[in-house]
């Protein structure tokens, strides 16, 4: 493995520490990938910088709620299946399915007095999140190849002009 860095003090930064830090960075990279791909964060609804910032913060809040629901769901599993702390987990929750369950779980969780059938629905939702897990895939060791006759981009993406060009 090759990793280029400007942290050259070997006494302060060991090789294993740098690789550990690099491994932790992938969580952030995956979060940005989710923002771009799953939430289409590059196609903003707002046109001013304040609205764009508000939209990004709202999406980050949704991702935080997803993480909290995932942690709550994992607490229902036996300790051997959970993984621990920053250790890599053998399985991860399906974030897309988790995001679909969030509005229902929040609606149930915000009620002051929860009827028995809604409390049971909440427990079923958390159990479904915990059960809907898949093994983490190993990184691809070969380049991705598109074999479609239409090419990689079948759908024309709608690109809007930046808001500052409209004002000119």
CSV table of N, CA and C in Angstrom, one decimal:
chain,number,residue,atom,x,y,z
A,1,UNK,N,0.8,-1.2,0.0
A,1,UNK,CA,0.0,0.0,0.0
A,1,UNK,C,0.9,1.2,0.0
A,2,UNK,N,0.5,2.2,-0.7
A,2,UNK,CA,1.2,3.5,-0.8
A,2,UNK,C,0.3,4.6,-0.4
A,3,UNK,N,0.7,5.4,0.5
A,3,UNK,CA,0.0,6.5,1.0
A,3,UNK,C,0.9,7.7,1.1
A,4,UNK,N,0.5,8.8,0.4
A,4,UNK,CA,1.4,10.0,0.4
A,4,UNK,C,0.8,11.0,1.4
A,5,UNK,N,1.7,11.5,2.3
A,5,UNK,CA,1.3,12.4,3.3
A,5,UNK,C,2.5,13.4,3.6
A,6,UNK,N,2.1,14.5,4.2
A,6,UNK,CA,3.1,15.5,4.6
A,6,UNK,C,3.5,15.4,6.1
A,7,UNK,N,2.9,14.4,6.7
A,7,UNK,CA,3.2,14.1,8.1
A,7,UNK,C,4.5,13.3,8.2
A,8,UNK,N,5.7,14.0,8.2
A,8,UNK,CA,6.9,13.3,8.0
A,8,UNK,C,7.7,13.0,9.3
A,9,UNK,N,7.2,13.4,10.5
A,9,UNK,CA,7.8,13.1,11.7
A,9,UNK,C,7.5,11.7,12.1
A,10,UNK,N,8.4,10.7,11.9
A,10,UNK,CA,8.1,9.3,12.2
A,10,UNK,C,7.9,9.0,13.7
A,11,UNK,N,8.5,9.8,14.5
A,11,UNK,CA,8.3,9.6,16.0
A,11,UNK,C,6.9,9.9,16.4
A,12,UNK,N,6.4,11.0,15.8
A,12,UNK,CA,5.0,11.4,16.2
A,12,UNK,C,3.9,10.7,15.5
A,13,UNK,N,4.2,10.4,14.2
A,13,UNK,CA,3.1,9.7,13.4
A,13,UNK,C,3.7,8.4,12.9
A,14,UNK,N,3.3,7.3,13.5
A,14,UNK,CA,3.7,6.0,13.1
A,14,UNK,C,2.9,5.6,11.8
A,15,UNK,N,3.5,4.6,11.1
A,15,UNK,CA,2.9,4.2,9.9
A,15,UNK,C,1.5,3.6,10.1
A,16,UNK,N,1.4,2.8,11.2
A,16,UNK,CA,0.0,2.2,11.5
A,16,UNK,C,-1.0,3.3,11.9
A,17,UNK,N,-0.6,4.4,12.6
A,17,UNK,CA,-1.5,5.5,12.9
A,17,UNK,C,-2.0,6.2,11.7
A,18,UNK,N,-1.1,6.4,10.7
A,18,UNK,CA,-1.5,7.0,9.5
A,18,UNK,C,-2.5,6.1,8.7
A,19,UNK,N,-2.2,4.8,8.6
A,19,UNK,CA,-3.1,3.9,7.9
A,19,UNK,C,-4.5,3.8,8.6
A,20,UNK,N,-4.5,3.9,10.0
A,20,UNK,CA,-5.7,3.9,10.7
A,20,UNK,C,-6.5,5.1,10.5
A,21,UNK,N,-5.8,6.3,10.4
A,21,UNK,CA,-6.5,7.5,10.1
A,21,UNK,C,-7.1,7.5,8.7
A,22,UNK,N,-6.3,6.9,7.8
A,22,UNK,CA,-6.8,6.8,6.4
A,22,UNK,C,-8.1,5.9,6.3
A,23,UNK,N,-8.1,4.9,7.1
A,23,UNK,CA,-9.2,4.0,7.1
A,23,UNK,C,-10.4,4.6,7.7
A,24,UNK,N,-10.3,5.5,8.7
A,24,UNK,CA,-11.4,6.2,9.2
A,24,UNK,C,-12.0,7.2,8.3
A,25,UNK,N,-11.1,7.7,7.4
A,25,UNK,CA,-11.5,8.8,6.5
A,25,UNK,C,-12.6,8.2,5.5
A,26,UNK,N,-12.6,6.9,5.3
A,26,UNK,CA,-13.5,6.3,4.3
A,26,UNK,C,-15.0,6.5,4.7
A,27,UNK,N,-15.2,6.6,6.0
A,27,UNK,CA,-16.6,6.9,6.5
A,27,UNK,C,-17.0,8.2,6.0
A,28,UNK,N,-16.2,9.2,6.0
A,28,UNK,CA,-16.5,10.5,5.5
A,28,UNK,C,-16.7,10.5,4.0
A,29,UNK,N,-15.8,9.8,3.3
A,29,UNK,CA,-15.9,9.7,1.9
A,29,UNK,C,-17.2,9.1,1.5
A,30,UNK,N,-17.6,8.0,2.2
A,30,UNK,CA,-18.9,7.4,1.9
A,30,UNK,C,-20.1,8.3,2.2
A,31,UNK,N,-20.0,9.1,3.2
A,31,UNK,CA,-21.0,10.1,3.5
A,31,UNK,C,-21.2,11.1,2.4
A,32,UNK,N,-20.1,11.6,1.8
A,32,UNK,CA,-20.2,12.5,0.7
A,32,UNK,C,-20.7,11.8,-0.6
A,33,UNK,N,-20.4,10.5,-0.7
A,33,UNK,CA,-20.9,9.7,-1.9
A,33,UNK,C,-22.4,9.6,-1.7
A,34,UNK,N,-22.9,9.3,-0.5
A,34,UNK,CA,-24.3,9.2,-0.3
A,34,UNK,C,-25.0,10.5,-0.5
A,35,UNK,N,-24.4,11.6,-0.1
A,35,UNK,CA,-25.0,12.9,-0.4
A,35,UNK,C,-25.2,13.1,-1.9
A,36,UNK,N,-24.2,12.8,-2.6
A,36,UNK,CA,-24.2,13.0,-4.1
A,36,UNK,C,-25.1,12.1,-4.8
A,37,UNK,N,-25.0,10.8,-4.5
A,37,UNK,CA,-25.7,9.8,-5.3
A,37,UNK,C,-27.1,9.5,-4.8
A,38,UNK,N,-27.3,9.2,-3.5
A,38,UNK,CA,-28.6,8.8,-3.0
A,38,UNK,C,-29.5,10.0,-2.8
A,39,UNK,N,-28.9,11.1,-2.4
A,39,UNK,CA,-29.8,12.3,-2.1
A,39,UNK,C,-29.7,13.3,-3.3
A,40,UNK,N,-28.9,13.1,-4.3
A,40,UNK,CA,-28.8,14.0,-5.4
A,40,UNK,C,-28.5,15.4,-4.9
A,41,UNK,N,-27.5,15.5,-4.0
A,41,UNK,CA,-27.2,16.8,-3.4
A,41,UNK,C,-26.7,17.9,-4.3
A,42,UNK,N,-26.2,17.5,-5.5
A,42,UNK,CA,-25.7,18.5,-6.4
A,42,UNK,C,-26.8,19.2,-7.1
A,43,UNK,N,-28.0,18.7,-7.1
A,43,UNK,CA,-29.1,19.4,-7.8
A,43,UNK,C,-29.9,20.1,-6.7
A,44,UNK,N,-29.5,21.3,-6.4
A,44,UNK,CA,-30.1,22.0,-5.2
A,44,UNK,C,-31.5,22.6,-5.6
A,45,UNK,N,-32.4,22.7,-4.7
A,45,UNK,CA,-33.7,23.3,-4.9
A,45,UNK,C,-33.6,24.8,-4.7
A,46,UNK,N,-32.7,25.2,-3.8
A,46,UNK,CA,-32.6,26.7,-3.5
A,46,UNK,C,-31.6,27.3,-4.5
A,47,UNK,N,-31.7,28.6,-4.6
A,47,UNK,CA,-30.9,29.4,-5.5
A,47,UNK,C,-29.9,30.3,-4.8
A,48,UNK,N,-30.1,30.6,-3.5
A,48,UNK,CA,-29.2,31.5,-2.8
A,48,UNK,C,-28.3,30.6,-2.0
A,49,UNK,N,-27.1,31.2,-1.6
A,49,UNK,CA,-26.2,30.4,-0.8
A,49,UNK,C,-26.8,29.9,0.6
A,50,UNK,N,-27.7,30.8,1.1
A,50,UNK,CA,-28.3,30.4,2.4
A,50,UNK,C,-29.2,29.2,2.2
A,51,UNK,N,-30.0,29.1,1.2
A,51,UNK,CA,-30.9,28.0,1.0
A,51,UNK,C,-30.1,26.7,0.6
A,52,UNK,N,-29.0,26.9,-0.1
A,52,UNK,CA,-28.1,25.7,-0.4
A,52,UNK,C,-27.5,25.2,0.8
A,53,UNK,N,-27.0,26.1,1.7
A,53,UNK,CA,-26.4,25.6,3.0
A,53,UNK,C,-27.5,25.0,3.8
A,54,UNK,N,-28.7,25.5,3.9
A,54,UNK,CA,-29.8,24.9,4.6
A,54,UNK,C,-30.1,23.5,4.1
A,55,UNK,N,-30.1,23.3,2.8
A,55,UNK,CA,-30.4,22.0,2.3
A,55,UNK,C,-29.3,21.0,2.6
A,56,UNK,N,-28.0,21.4,2.6
A,56,UNK,CA,-26.9,20.5,2.9
A,56,UNK,C,-27.0,20.1,4.4
A,57,UNK,N,-27.3,21.1,5.3
A,57,UNK,CA,-27.4,20.8,6.7
A,57,UNK,C,-28.6,19.9,7.0
A,58,UNK,N,-29.7,20.1,6.3
A,58,UNK,CA,-30.8,19.2,6.5
A,58,UNK,C,-30.5,17.8,6.1
A,59,UNK,N,-29.8,17.6,5.0
A,59,UNK,CA,-29.4,16.3,4.6
A,59,UNK,C,-28.4,15.6,5.5
A,60,UNK,N,-27.5,16.4,6.0
A,60,UNK,CA,-26.6,15.9,7.0
A,60,UNK,C,-27.3,15.5,8.3
A,61,UNK,N,-28.3,16.3,8.7
A,61,UNK,CA,-29.1,15.9,9.9
A,61,UNK,C,-29.8,14.6,9.6
A,62,UNK,N,-30.4,14.4,8.4
A,62,UNK,CA,-31.0,13.2,8.1
A,62,UNK,C,-30.1,12.0,8.2
A,63,UNK,N,-28.8,12.2,7.7
A,63,UNK,CA,-27.8,11.1,7.8
A,63,UNK,C,-27.5,10.9,9.2
A,64,UNK,N,-27.4,11.9,10.1
A,64,UNK,CA,-27.2,11.7,11.5
A,64,UNK,C,-28.3,10.8,12.1
A,65,UNK,N,-29.5,11.2,11.8
A,65,UNK,CA,-30.7,10.4,12.3
A,65,UNK,C,-30.6,8.9,11.8
A,66,UNK,N,-30.2,8.7,10.6
A,66,UNK,CA,-30.0,7.4,10.1
A,66,UNK,C,-29.0,6.6,10.9
A,67,UNK,N,-27.9,7.3,11.2
A,67,UNK,CA,-26.8,6.7,12.0
A,67,UNK,C,-27.3,6.3,13.4
A,68,UNK,N,-28.1,7.2,14.0
A,68,UNK,CA,-28.7,6.9,15.4
A,68,UNK,C,-29.6,5.8,15.3
A,69,UNK,N,-30.5,5.7,14.3
A,69,UNK,CA,-31.4,4.5,14.2
A,69,UNK,C,-30.6,3.3,13.9
A,70,UNK,N,-29.5,3.3,13.1
A,70,UNK,CA,-28.7,2.2,12.9
A,70,UNK,C,-28.1,1.7,14.2
A,71,UNK,N,-27.5,2.6,15.0
A,71,UNK,CA,-26.9,2.2,16.3
A,71,UNK,C,-28.0,1.6,17.2
A,72,UNK,N,-29.2,2.2,17.2
A,72,UNK,CA,-30.3,1.6,18.1
A,72,UNK,C,-30.7,0.2,17.6
A,73,UNK,N,-30.7,0.1,16.3
A,73,UNK,CA,-31.0,-1.3,15.7
A,73,UNK,C,-29.9,-2.3,16.1
A,74,UNK,N,-28.7,-1.9,16.0
A,74,UNK,CA,-27.6,-2.8,16.3
A,74,UNK,C,-27.6,-3.2,17.8
A,75,UNK,N,-28.1,-2.3,18.7
A,75,UNK,CA,-28.1,-2.7,20.1
A,75,UNK,C,-29.1,-3.8,20.4
A,76,UNK,N,-30.0,-4.1,19.5
A,76,UNK,CA,-31.0,-5.2,19.7
A,76,UNK,C,-30.3,-6.5,19.3
A,77,UNK,N,-29.2,-6.5,18.7
A,77,UNK,CA,-28.5,-7.7,18.2
A,77,UNK,C,-27.7,-8.3,19.4
A,78,UNK,N,-27.4,-9.6,19.3
A,78,UNK,CA,-26.4,-10.2,20.3
A,78,UNK,C,-25.1,-9.5,20.1
A,79,UNK,N,-24.3,-9.4,21.2
A,79,UNK,CA,-23.1,-8.6,21.2
A,79,UNK,C,-22.1,-9.2,20.2
A,80,UNK,N,-22.1,-10.5,19.9
A,80,UNK,CA,-21.1,-11.0,19.0
A,80,UNK,C,-21.3,-10.5,17.5
A,81,UNK,N,-22.6,-10.2,17.2
A,81,UNK,CA,-22.9,-9.7,15.8
A,81,UNK,C,-22.7,-8.2,15.6
A,82,UNK,N,-22.6,-7.5,16.7
A,82,UNK,CA,-22.6,-6.0,16.6
A,82,UNK,C,-21.3,-5.4,16.0
A,83,UNK,N,-20.2,-5.9,16.3
A,83,UNK,CA,-18.9,-5.2,16.0
A,83,UNK,C,-18.8,-4.2,17.1
A,84,UNK,N,-17.6,-3.6,17.2
A,84,UNK,CA,-17.4,-2.6,18.3
A,84,UNK,C,-16.7,-1.4,17.9
A,85,UNK,N,-17.3,-0.2,18.3
A,85,UNK,CA,-16.6,1.1,18.2
A,85,UNK,C,-16.2,1.4,16.8
A,86,UNK,N,-14.9,1.7,16.6
A,86,UNK,CA,-14.4,2.0,15.3
A,86,UNK,C,-14.0,0.8,14.5
A,87,UNK,N,-14.1,-0.4,15.2
A,87,UNK,CA,-13.8,-1.6,14.4
A,87,UNK,C,-14.7,-1.8,13.2
A,88,UNK,N,-14.1,-2.4,12.2
A,88,UNK,CA,-14.9,-2.6,11.0
A,88,UNK,C,-16.0,-3.7,11.3
A,89,UNK,N,-17.2,-3.4,10.9
A,89,UNK,CA,-18.3,-4.3,11.2
A,89,UNK,C,-18.4,-5.3,10.0
A,90,UNK,N,-18.6,-6.6,10.3
A,90,UNK,CA,-18.8,-7.5,9.2
A,90,UNK,C,-20.0,-7.3,8.4
A,91,UNK,N,-21.0,-6.7,8.9
A,91,UNK,CA,-22.2,-6.4,8.2
A,91,UNK,C,-22.7,-4.9,8.5
A,92,UNK,N,-23.3,-4.3,7.5
A,92,UNK,CA,-23.8,-2.9,7.7
A,92,UNK,C,-25.3,-2.9,7.4
A,93,UNK,N,-26.0,-2.0,8.0
A,93,UNK,CA,-27.4,-1.8,7.7
A,93,UNK,C,-27.6,-1.2,6.3
A,94,UNK,N,-28.7,-1.6,5.6
A,94,UNK,CA,-29.0,-1.0,4.3
A,94,UNK,C,-29.5,0.4,4.5
A,95,UNK,N,-28.6,1.4,4.2
A,95,UNK,CA,-29.0,2.8,4.5
A,95,UNK,C,-30.1,3.3,3.7
A,96,UNK,N,-30.3,2.8,2.5
A,96,UNK,CA,-31.5,3.3,1.7
A,96,UNK,C,-32.8,2.8,2.3
A,97,UNK,N,-32.8,1.6,2.8
A,97,UNK,CA,-34.0,1.1,3.4
A,97,UNK,C,-34.2,1.7,4.8
A,98,UNK,N,-33.1,2.0,5.4
A,98,UNK,CA,-33.2,2.7,6.7
A,98,UNK,C,-33.7,4.1,6.6
A,99,UNK,N,-33.3,4.8,5.5
A,99,UNK,CA,-33.9,6.1,5.2
A,99,UNK,C,-35.4,6.1,5.0
A,100,UNK,N,-35.8,5.1,4.3
A,100,UNK,CA,-37.3,4.9,4.1
A,100,UNK,C,-38.1,4.7,5.3
A,101,UNK,N,-37.5,4.1,6.3
A,101,UNK,CA,-38.2,3.9,7.6
A,101,UNK,C,-38.1,5.1,8.6
A,102,UNK,N,-37.2,6.0,8.3
A,102,UNK,CA,-37.0,7.1,9.3
A,102,UNK,C,-38.3,7.9,9.6
A,103,UNK,N,-39.1,8.4,8.5
A,103,UNK,CA,-40.3,9.2,8.9
A,103,UNK,C,-41.3,8.5,9.8
A,104,UNK,N,-41.5,7.2,9.5
A,104,UNK,CA,-42.4,6.4,10.4
A,104,UNK,C,-41.9,6.3,11.8
A,105,UNK,N,-40.6,6.0,11.9
A,105,UNK,CA,-40.0,5.9,13.3
A,105,UNK,C,-40.0,7.2,14.0
A,106,UNK,N,-39.8,8.3,13.3
A,106,UNK,CA,-39.8,9.6,14.0
A,106,UNK,C,-41.2,9.9,14.4
A,107,UNK,N,-42.2,9.7,13.5
A,107,UNK,CA,-43.6,10.0,13.9
A,107,UNK,C,-44.0,9.2,15.1
A,108,UNK,N,-43.6,8.0,15.2
A,108,UNK,CA,-44.0,7.2,16.4
A,108,UNK,C,-43.2,7.7,17.6
A,109,UNK,N,-41.9,8.0,17.4
A,109,UNK,CA,-41.1,8.4,18.6
A,109,UNK,C,-41.5,9.8,19.1
A,110,UNK,N,-42.1,10.6,18.3
A,110,UNK,CA,-42.4,12.0,18.8
A,110,UNK,C,-43.7,12.1,19.6
A,111,UNK,N,-44.5,11.0,19.6
A,111,UNK,CA,-45.7,11.0,20.3
A,111,UNK,C,-45.5,11.0,21.8
A,112,UNK,N,-46.3,11.8,22.5
A,112,UNK,CA,-46.1,11.9,24.0
A,112,UNK,C,-46.5,10.6,24.6
A,113,UNK,N,-47.7,10.1,24.3
A,113,UNK,CA,-48.2,8.8,24.8
A,113,UNK,C,-48.3,7.9,23.6
A,114,UNK,N,-47.5,6.9,23.6
A,114,UNK,CA,-47.5,5.9,22.5
A,114,UNK,C,-48.4,4.8,22.8
A,115,UNK,N,-49.5,4.6,21.9
A,115,UNK,CA,-50.3,3.4,22.1
A,115,UNK,C,-49.5,2.1,21.9
A,116,UNK,N,-50.0,1.0,22.5
A,116,UNK,CA,-49.3,-0.2,22.5
A,116,UNK,C,-49.0,-0.7,21.0
A,117,UNK,N,-50.0,-0.5,20.1
A,117,UNK,CA,-49.8,-1.0,18.8
A,117,UNK,C,-48.7,-0.2,18.0
A,118,UNK,N,-48.6,1.1,18.4
A,118,UNK,CA,-47.5,1.9,17.8
A,118,UNK,C,-46.1,1.6,18.4
A,119,UNK,N,-46.1,1.3,19.7
A,119,UNK,CA,-44.9,0.9,20.3
A,119,UNK,C,-44.4,-0.4,19.7
A,120,UNK,N,-45.3,-1.3,19.4
A,120,UNK,CA,-44.9,-2.6,18.8
A,120,UNK,C,-44.5,-2.4,17.4
A,121,UNK,N,-45.1,-1.4,16.6
A,121,UNK,CA,-44.7,-1.1,15.3
A,121,UNK,C,-43.3,-0.5,15.3
A,122,UNK,N,-43.0,0.3,16.3
A,122,UNK,CA,-41.6,0.9,16.4
A,122,UNK,C,-40.6,-0.2,16.7
A,123,UNK,N,-40.9,-1.2,17.6
A,123,UNK,CA,-40.0,-2.3,17.8
A,123,UNK,C,-39.8,-3.1,16.6
A,124,UNK,N,-40.9,-3.3,15.8
A,124,UNK,CA,-40.8,-4.1,14.6
A,124,UNK,C,-39.9,-3.4,13.5
A,125,UNK,N,-40.0,-2.0,13.5
A,125,UNK,CA,-39.2,-1.2,12.6
A,125,UNK,C,-37.7,-1.3,12.9
A,126,UNK,N,-37.4,-1.2,14.2
A,126,UNK,CA,-36.0,-1.3,14.6
A,126,UNK,C,-35.5,-2.7,14.4
A,127,UNK,N,-36.3,-3.7,14.6
A,127,UNK,CA,-35.9,-5.1,14.4
A,127,UNK,C,-35.7,-5.3,12.9
A,128,UNK,N,-36.5,-4.7,12.0
A,128,UNK,CA,-36.3,-4.8,10.6
A,128,UNK,C,-35.0,-4.2,10.1
A,129,UNK,N,-34.7,-3.0,10.7
A,129,UNK,CA,-33.5,-2.3,10.4
A,129,UNK,C,-32.3,-3.2,10.8
A,130,UNK,N,-32.4,-3.9,12.0
A,130,UNK,CA,-31.3,-4.7,12.4
A,130,UNK,C,-31.1,-6.0,11.5
A,131,UNK,N,-32.3,-6.5,11.0
A,131,UNK,CA,-32.2,-7.7,10.2
A,131,UNK,C,-31.8,-7.4,8.8
A,132,UNK,N,-32.0,-6.2,8.3
A,132,UNK,CA,-31.7,-5.8,6.9
A,132,UNK,C,-30.3,-5.4,6.8
A,133,UNK,N,-29.4,-6.4,7.0
A,133,UNK,CA,-28.0,-6.1,6.9
A,133,UNK,C,-27.3,-6.9,5.9
A,134,UNK,N,-26.3,-6.4,5.3
A,134,UNK,CA,-25.5,-7.2,4.3
A,134,UNK,C,-24.1,-7.1,4.6
A,135,UNK,N,-23.3,-8.1,4.1
A,135,UNK,CA,-21.9,-8.1,4.4
A,135,UNK,C,-21.2,-6.9,3.6
A,136,UNK,N,-20.2,-6.4,4.2
A,136,UNK,CA,-19.5,-5.2,3.6
A,136,UNK,C,-18.7,-5.8,2.5
A,137,UNK,N,-18.8,-5.2,1.3
A,137,UNK,CA,-18.0,-5.7,0.2
A,137,UNK,C,-16.6,-5.3,0.3
A,138,UNK,N,-15.7,-6.2,-0.2
A,138,UNK,CA,-14.3,-5.8,-0.2
A,138,UNK,C,-14.0,-4.9,-1.4
A,139,UNK,N,-13.0,-4.0,-1.3
A,139,UNK,CA,-12.8,-3.1,-2.4
A,139,UNK,C,-12.5,-3.8,-3.7
A,140,UNK,N,-12.9,-3.2,-4.8
A,140,UNK,CA,-12.7,-3.8,-6.1
A,140,UNK,C,-11.3,-3.8,-6.4
A,141,UNK,N,-10.7,-4.9,-6.9
A,141,UNK,CA,-9.3,-5.0,-7.3
A,141,UNK,C,-9.1,-4.8,-8.8
A,142,UNK,N,-10.2,-4.4,-9.5
A,142,UNK,CA,-10.0,-4.2,-10.9
A,142,UNK,C,-10.9,-3.0,-11.3
A,143,UNK,N,-10.5,-2.3,-12.4
A,143,UNK,CA,-11.3,-1.1,-12.7
A,143,UNK,C,-12.7,-1.5,-13.2
A,144,UNK,N,-13.7,-0.6,-12.9
A,144,UNK,CA,-15.0,-0.8,-13.3
A,144,UNK,C,-15.2,-0.6,-14.8
A,145,UNK,N,-15.9,-1.5,-15.4
A,145,UNK,CA,-16.0,-1.5,-16.9
A,145,UNK,C,-17.5,-1.4,-17.2
A,146,UNK,N,-17.9,-0.5,-18.0
A,146,UNK,CA,-19.3,-0.4,-18.4
A,146,UNK,C,-19.5,-1.2,-19.7
A,147,UNK,N,-20.4,-2.1,-19.7
A,147,UNK,CA,-20.6,-3.0,-20.9
A,147,UNK,C,-21.9,-2.6,-21.6
A,148,UNK,N,-22.5,-1.6,-21.2
A,148,UNK,CA,-23.8,-1.2,-21.8
A,148,UNK,C,-23.6,-0.6,-23.2
A,149,UNK,N,-24.4,-0.9,-24.1
A,149,UNK,CA,-24.3,-0.4,-25.5
A,149,UNK,C,-24.6,1.1,-25.5
A,150,UNK,N,-25.3,1.6,-24.5
A,150,UNK,CA,-25.6,3.0,-24.5
A,150,UNK,C,-24.6,3.9,-23.8
A,151,UNK,N,-23.6,3.3,-23.2
A,151,UNK,CA,-22.6,4.0,-22.5
A,151,UNK,C,-22.9,4.2,-21.0
A,152,UNK,N,-22.1,4.9,-20.4
A,152,UNK,CA,-22.2,5.0,-18.9
A,152,UNK,C,-23.4,5.8,-18.5
A,153,UNK,N,-23.6,6.9,-19.2
A,153,UNK,CA,-24.6,7.9,-18.8
A,153,UNK,C,-25.8,7.7,-19.7
A,154,UNK,N,-26.8,6.8,-19.3
A,154,UNK,CA,-28.0,6.6,-20.1
A,154,UNK,C,-29.0,7.7,-20.0
A,155,UNK,N,-29.0,8.4,-18.9
A,155,UNK,CA,-30.0,9.4,-18.6
A,155,UNK,C,-29.3,10.7,-18.6
A,156,UNK,N,-29.8,11.7,-19.3
A,156,UNK,CA,-29.2,13.0,-19.3
A,156,UNK,C,-29.5,13.7,-18.0
A,157,UNK,N,-28.5,14.0,-17.3
A,157,UNK,CA,-28.6,14.7,-16.0
A,157,UNK,C,-28.9,16.2,-16.3
A,158,UNK,N,-29.9,16.7,-15.5
A,158,UNK,CA,-30.3,18.1,-15.6
A,158,UNK,C,-29.3,18.9,-14.9
A,159,UNK,N,-28.5,19.8,-15.6
A,159,UNK,CA,-27.6,20.7,-14.9
A,159,UNK,C,-28.2,22.1,-15.0
A,160,UNK,N,-28.3,22.7,-13.8
A,160,UNK,CA,-28.8,24.0,-13.7
A,160,UNK,C,-27.6,25.0,-13.7
A,161,UNK,N,-27.8,26.1,-14.2
A,161,UNK,CA,-26.8,27.2,-14.2
A,161,UNK,C,-26.7,27.7,-12.8
A,162,UNK,N,-25.4,28.0,-12.3
A,162,UNK,CA,-25.3,28.5,-11.0
A,162,UNK,C,-26.1,29.8,-10.8
A,163,UNK,N,-26.5,30.0,-9.5
A,163,UNK,CA,-27.4,31.2,-9.3
A,163,UNK,C,-26.7,32.5,-9.6
A,164,UNK,N,-25.3,32.6,-9.5
A,164,UNK,CA,-24.7,33.8,-9.8
A,164,UNK,C,-24.7,34.2,-11.3
A,165,UNK,N,-24.9,33.2,-12.1
A,165,UNK,CA,-24.9,33.5,-13.6
A,165,UNK,C,-26.3,34.1,-14.0
A,166,UNK,N,-27.3,33.7,-13.2
A,166,UNK,CA,-28.6,34.3,-13.5
A,166,UNK,C,-28.7,35.8,-13.2
A,167,UNK,N,-28.0,36.2,-12.2
A,167,UNK,CA,-28.0,37.6,-11.8
A,167,UNK,C,-27.3,38.5,-12.8
A,168,UNK,N,-26.3,38.0,-13.5
A,168,UNK,CA,-25.5,38.8,-14.5
A,168,UNK,C,-26.3,39.2,-15.7
